[in-house]
Short mmCIF file of C-alpha atoms in Angstrom, two decimals:
data_model
loop_
_atom_site.label_atom_id
_atom_site.label_comp_id
_atom_site.label_asym_id
_atom_site.label_seq_id
_atom_site.Cartn_x
_atom_site.Cartn_y
_atom_site.Cartn_z
CA MET A 183 96.93 134.78 63.23
CA ALA A 184 98.09 135.23 66.45
CA ILE A 185 96.02 134.88 69.63
CA ASP A 186 97.27 137.23 72.33
CA SER A 187 94.12 138.54 74.39
CA TRP A 188 93.72 134.87 76.27
CA ASN A 189 93.01 134.68 79.70
CA HIS A 190 93.10 132.03 82.91
CA ALA A 191 91.25 132.05 86.23
CA ALA A 192 92.42 129.54 88.81
CA LEU A 193 88.87 127.86 89.65
CA THR A 194 88.56 126.44 93.22
CA VAL A 195 87.35 122.97 93.02
CA GLU A 196 88.29 119.33 94.80
CA THR A 197 91.01 117.53 93.44
CA ALA A 198 92.54 113.82 93.59
CA ALA A 199 96.18 115.58 94.51
CA PRO A 200 95.89 118.36 96.80
CA GLU A 201 96.18 121.48 94.43
CA GLY A 202 93.00 123.00 95.28
CA ALA A 203 92.34 124.82 91.84
CA THR A 204 92.30 124.07 88.72
CA ASN A 205 93.49 126.62 85.58
CA CYS A 206 90.56 127.28 83.21
CA TYR A 207 91.80 129.25 79.88
CA ARG A 208 89.90 131.87 77.82
CA LEU A 209 91.68 131.98 74.07
CA GLY A 210 90.87 134.62 72.28
CA ASP A 211 87.66 136.89 72.93
CA ASP A 212 85.67 136.44 69.32
CA ARG A 213 84.29 133.34 68.86
CA ALA A 214 86.79 132.10 72.12
CA LEU A 215 87.41 128.81 73.13
CA VAL A 216 87.08 127.86 76.83
CA VAL A 217 89.41 125.12 78.41
CA ASP A 218 88.86 123.14 81.10
CA PRO A 219 85.43 125.16 82.66
CA ALA A 220 86.52 123.00 86.30
CA ALA A 221 83.95 124.81 88.62
CA ARG A 222 81.29 127.53 88.51
CA GLY A 223 81.64 130.60 90.46
CA ASP A 224 83.05 134.09 90.67
CA ASP A 225 86.16 133.73 88.82
CA LEU A 226 84.93 131.84 85.76
CA THR A 227 82.16 134.86 85.43
CA THR A 228 84.68 137.48 85.89
CA LEU A 229 87.19 135.61 82.81
CA LEU A 230 84.18 134.92 80.77
CA ASP A 231 82.88 138.57 81.38
CA GLY A 232 82.94 140.24 77.99
CA ALA A 233 83.87 137.52 75.52
CA ASP A 234 81.60 135.93 72.54
CA VAL A 235 82.49 132.18 73.81
CA GLY A 236 82.06 130.23 70.58
CA HIS A 237 83.90 126.85 71.83
CA VAL A 238 84.18 124.72 75.06
CA ALA A 239 86.36 121.94 75.65
CA VAL A 240 88.32 119.99 77.86
CA THR A 241 92.20 118.36 78.01
CA HIS A 242 90.62 115.46 79.66
CA HIS A 243 87.64 113.97 81.61
CA HIS A 244 88.84 114.05 85.32
CA PRO A 245 86.21 115.78 87.30
CA ASP A 246 88.57 118.66 88.65
CA HIS A 247 88.44 119.59 84.84
CA VAL A 248 84.77 119.13 83.85
CA GLY A 249 82.88 120.11 86.34
CA ALA A 250 81.23 123.71 84.62
CA VAL A 251 81.02 122.55 81.11
CA ALA A 252 77.25 122.12 80.68
CA ASP A 253 77.08 125.74 82.69
CA VAL A 254 78.98 126.94 80.42
CA ALA A 255 77.51 125.48 76.90
CA ARG A 256 73.73 126.44 78.31
CA GLU A 257 74.83 129.98 79.22
CA THR A 258 76.85 130.76 75.76
CA GLY A 259 75.51 128.61 73.17
CA ALA A 260 79.06 127.30 72.55
CA THR A 261 80.00 124.53 70.40
CA VAL A 262 80.81 121.56 72.56
CA TRP A 263 83.93 119.74 71.48
CA ALA A 264 85.35 116.12 72.63
CA ARG A 265 87.79 113.75 71.58
CA ALA A 266 86.88 111.44 68.95
CA GLY A 267 86.19 108.33 69.79
CA ARG A 268 85.48 109.50 73.71
CA GLU A 269 81.88 110.68 73.32
CA ALA A 270 80.52 108.40 75.40
CA ALA A 271 82.92 109.32 78.23
CA PHE A 272 82.82 113.09 77.90
CA GLU A 273 79.06 112.61 78.34
CA ARG A 274 79.63 110.50 81.26
CA ALA A 275 81.71 113.09 82.51
CA THR A 276 79.79 116.05 81.84
CA GLY A 277 76.35 115.43 81.34
CA VAL A 278 76.75 117.26 77.76
CA THR A 279 76.23 115.53 74.61
CA PRO A 280 79.06 117.34 72.45
CA ASP A 281 78.31 118.97 69.14
CA ARG A 282 81.48 118.22 67.34
CA THR A 283 84.67 116.02 68.06
CA PHE A 284 88.40 116.95 67.54
CA ARG A 285 91.39 114.59 66.65
CA GLU A 286 95.53 115.59 66.43
CA GLY A 287 95.53 118.14 64.20
CA THR A 288 91.87 119.45 64.27
CA ARG A 289 91.75 123.17 64.24
CA ILE A 290 89.34 125.32 66.35
CA GLU A 291 88.72 128.52 64.60
CA THR A 292 88.31 131.01 67.30
CA GLY A 293 87.78 134.98 66.02
CA ASP A 294 91.04 135.51 66.84
CA GLY A 295 92.91 132.82 65.38
CA PRO A 296 93.26 129.12 65.10
CA VAL A 297 93.79 126.61 67.82
CA THR A 298 95.23 122.92 67.41
CA VAL A 299 94.36 120.14 68.96
CA LEU A 300 97.92 118.30 70.21
CA ASP A 301 97.58 114.06 71.30
CA LEU A 302 99.42 114.24 74.89
CA PRO A 303 97.98 111.05 76.24
CA GLY A 304 99.34 109.35 79.44
CA HIS A 305 97.87 110.82 82.71
CA ALA A 306 94.75 109.86 80.51
CA PRO A 307 93.99 107.86 77.67
CA GLU A 308 92.14 111.04 75.71
CA HIS A 309 93.84 113.63 77.21
CA VAL A 310 94.88 116.53 74.68
CA GLY A 311 96.73 119.94 74.46
CA PHE A 312 95.43 122.85 72.80
CA SER A 313 98.30 124.86 71.10
CA PHE A 314 98.11 128.47 69.69
CA GLN A 315 100.67 131.55 68.38
CA SER A 316 100.76 134.12 70.23
CA ASP A 317 103.49 137.37 69.89
CA ALA A 318 105.56 135.32 72.20
CA GLY A 319 105.42 132.25 70.01
CA GLU A 320 103.75 129.20 70.32
CA LEU A 321 101.64 128.16 73.76
CA VAL A 322 99.73 125.12 74.69
CA VAL A 323 97.22 124.60 77.11
CA SER A 324 98.76 121.39 78.37
CA GLY A 325 95.89 120.25 81.21
CA ASP A 326 97.80 117.56 83.43
CA LEU A 327 100.91 116.62 81.44
CA ALA A 328 103.26 118.94 83.52
CA VAL A 329 103.38 121.37 86.23
CA ALA A 330 105.81 123.95 86.96
CA GLU A 331 106.94 122.62 90.47
CA GLY A 332 106.54 118.56 91.79
CA SER A 333 105.41 116.19 89.22
CA VAL A 334 102.38 114.94 87.79
CA VAL A 335 100.18 111.52 88.91
CA VAL A 336 100.53 108.88 86.07
CA GLY A 337 98.21 106.20 87.97
CA ALA A 338 96.49 102.89 86.36
CA PRO A 339 94.05 102.15 85.54
CA GLU A 340 94.18 105.07 83.38
CA GLY A 341 97.58 106.10 83.51
CA ASP A 342 100.06 104.76 80.76
CA VAL A 343 103.73 105.62 81.59
CA ARG A 344 104.87 104.30 78.34
CA SER A 345 102.66 107.23 76.55
CA TYR A 346 102.99 109.58 78.99
CA VAL A 347 106.77 109.80 78.88
CA SER A 348 106.00 109.79 74.84
CA SER A 349 103.92 113.22 74.95
CA LEU A 350 106.51 114.62 77.42
CA ARG A 351 109.35 114.07 74.40
CA ARG A 352 107.03 115.25 72.02
CA VAL A 353 106.44 118.56 73.96
CA HIS A 354 110.32 119.02 74.24
CA ALA A 355 110.52 118.26 70.56
CA ARG A 356 108.29 120.89 69.90
CA ASN A 357 109.76 123.56 72.32
CA PRO A 358 107.14 125.73 72.66
CA ALA A 359 107.52 129.34 74.34
CA ARG A 360 105.15 128.69 77.08
CA LEU A 361 102.87 125.75 78.83
CA LEU A 362 99.39 126.92 79.97
CA PRO A 363 99.05 123.99 83.14
CA GLY A 364 95.79 122.60 84.49
CA HIS A 365 97.20 123.22 87.81
CA GLY A 366 99.88 126.12 88.89
CA PRO A 367 101.32 128.69 86.97
CA VAL A 368 102.91 129.40 83.59
CA ILE A 369 105.77 127.06 82.60
CA HIS A 370 108.15 129.39 80.92
CA ASP A 371 110.54 126.52 80.02
CA PRO A 372 108.79 123.54 78.68
CA ARG A 373 111.70 121.63 77.41
CA ALA A 374 113.75 121.80 81.57
CA THR A 375 110.03 120.89 82.28
CA ALA A 376 109.92 117.82 80.12
CA ARG A 377 113.33 116.90 81.07
CA ARG A 378 112.99 116.84 84.76
CA LEU A 379 109.19 115.14 84.58
CA VAL A 380 111.20 112.29 82.24
CA ASP A 381 113.75 111.99 84.83
CA HIS A 382 111.46 111.90 87.75
CA ARG A 383 109.33 108.83 85.77
CA ARG A 384 113.10 107.03 85.31
CA ARG A 385 113.69 107.43 89.07
CA ARG A 386 110.55 106.20 89.89
CA GLU A 387 110.58 103.42 87.78
CA ALA A 388 113.84 102.46 88.83
CA LYS A 389 112.57 102.31 92.65
CA VAL A 390 109.73 100.07 91.76
CA ARG A 391 111.85 97.57 89.75
CA TRP A 392 114.14 97.45 92.53
CA ALA A 393 111.50 97.38 94.95
CA VAL A 394 110.10 94.24 92.93
CA ASP A 395 114.11 92.61 92.56
CA GLU A 396 114.03 92.89 96.59
CA GLY A 397 111.18 90.75 96.64
CA ALA A 398 108.54 93.09 97.12
CA GLU A 399 105.20 91.01 95.07
CA THR A 400 102.14 93.02 96.05
CA VAL A 401 101.00 96.87 95.05
CA PRO A 402 101.39 97.86 98.91
CA GLU A 403 104.87 95.83 99.26
CA VAL A 404 106.15 97.63 96.60
CA THR A 405 104.57 100.76 97.43
CA ASP A 406 105.97 100.67 101.03
CA ALA A 407 109.77 99.56 99.32
CA ALA A 408 109.62 102.47 96.43
CA TYR A 409 108.63 104.98 98.63
CA GLU A 410 110.90 106.60 101.03
CA LYS A 411 108.82 109.26 102.08
CA ASP A 412 105.14 108.93 103.98
CA VAL A 413 102.65 108.89 101.33
CA SER A 414 99.93 107.78 103.88
CA ALA A 415 97.71 111.20 102.90
CA VAL A 416 98.04 110.04 99.19
CA ARG A 417 98.67 106.41 99.55
CA ARG A 418 95.60 105.79 96.96
CA LEU A 419 97.59 107.68 94.42
CA ALA A 420 101.02 106.45 95.07
CA GLU A 421 99.74 102.99 94.40
CA ALA A 422 97.95 103.62 91.44
CA THR A 423 101.50 105.36 90.11
CA VAL A 424 103.12 102.16 91.29
CA LEU A 425 100.64 99.71 89.36
CA ALA A 426 101.10 101.97 86.26
CA HIS A 427 104.86 101.52 86.52
CA LEU A 428 104.66 97.67 87.13
CA GLU A 429 102.49 97.32 84.27
CA LYS A 430 104.62 99.49 81.95
CA LEU A 431 107.70 97.02 82.99
CA ALA A 432 105.97 94.06 82.47
CA VAL A 433 104.78 95.01 79.52
CA GLU A 434 108.92 96.02 78.60
CA GLY A 435 109.75 92.37 79.81
CA ARG A 436 111.74 93.65 82.66
CA ILE A 437 109.53 91.89 85.29
CA ARG A 438 106.49 89.58 85.67
CA TRP A 439 103.23 90.64 86.77
CA ASP A 440 99.84 88.86 86.45
CA GLY A 441 98.20 91.66 88.02
CA GLU A 442 98.23 90.81 91.94
CA CYS A 443 101.96 89.63 92.26
CA ALA A 444 105.30 90.81 90.87
CA ARG A 445 108.28 89.10 89.94
CA ALA A 446 111.73 89.68 89.27
CA SER A 447 113.39 89.37 86.06
CA GLY A 448 116.80 90.21 85.95
CA HIS A 449 119.36 91.74 88.34
CA ALA A 450 118.33 94.24 91.03
CA ARG A 451 119.75 97.64 90.30
CA THR A 452 120.64 100.73 93.21
CA VAL A 453 118.99 103.67 92.34
CA GLU A 454 119.16 107.51 93.47
CA SER A 455 116.92 108.90 95.67
CA ALA A 456 113.88 110.53 93.94
#
C-alpha cells in the first residue's frame, strides 16, 4: 500500500549549524505519522490542517527536531513514539512520556499504508529513518543522515563516525528512490549523496590523522591543522567533529588518544584538500 499523500514544511528553528529551518513531514492523511515537528507556527498548522494525525515521532532528540512534539500530541491526541531504550532521553528532550516504542523493523500503521523504522545511528545514537512506499518507490525520511549539499556534523560526544559511515553505506545498499532530509531539499540520488558523504568523512579523517602525525596533540591544535578554511563561526562544531574522528582513529589503533592528547601511530600521510 503506497503513501502518496505525504507533505512537508520547513519550520523556522534555531539550529546548531546555520540552516535556520528543520523539515517536518506528514506521512498520509488518515492516522498520519508526523515526523520531526520542530517548532510551533503557521507552517506547522498548515501542514497538519485537514489531516487526521495518528502518530508523532522524531528521527533523533536534538533540539532543532523536537520542539513541537508536545503541542502536536496535545492538540491531536496522537500516539507518541520513541526509540526503545531511549525513552528517558526522549522525555527529557520533548517533555512528553512516549506511549509506544519502536526499534529496527517496527511498522507504524497509518491509514494510508505502513511506515517502517530503519536504524541509522551516527549523527546521534538514537537516530532512525522512516521508510515508506510511494508511487515513486521507496522514500526514507532520513533526518540528519544526509543533505543534498554540504555535509552533516558528526560530533562528539554523541556523534559516532564509524556508525555514521555504516548508516550511509546501508542507505547506499538499500538504494531508495529519494531521501527526505531534515534540512534542505529532497535528495533525488541517494546513492550518489551517500558516496559523496562517505568520501567527505574519509578526507576529513585523513586530515585529522595527518595533523596528529605532524605533531598536533590537543583538539584545538588538530582543528587548526586539519581545517584549511576559517571555522571561527562554527568552532564548537568543528572541534566536536575532530574529537569524533580522533575517537574513531583511536578505536582502530591508528593513533593514540587519552582523552586530552593525541599521539602519532604510524607514518604521516599526504591528503587532498576537503
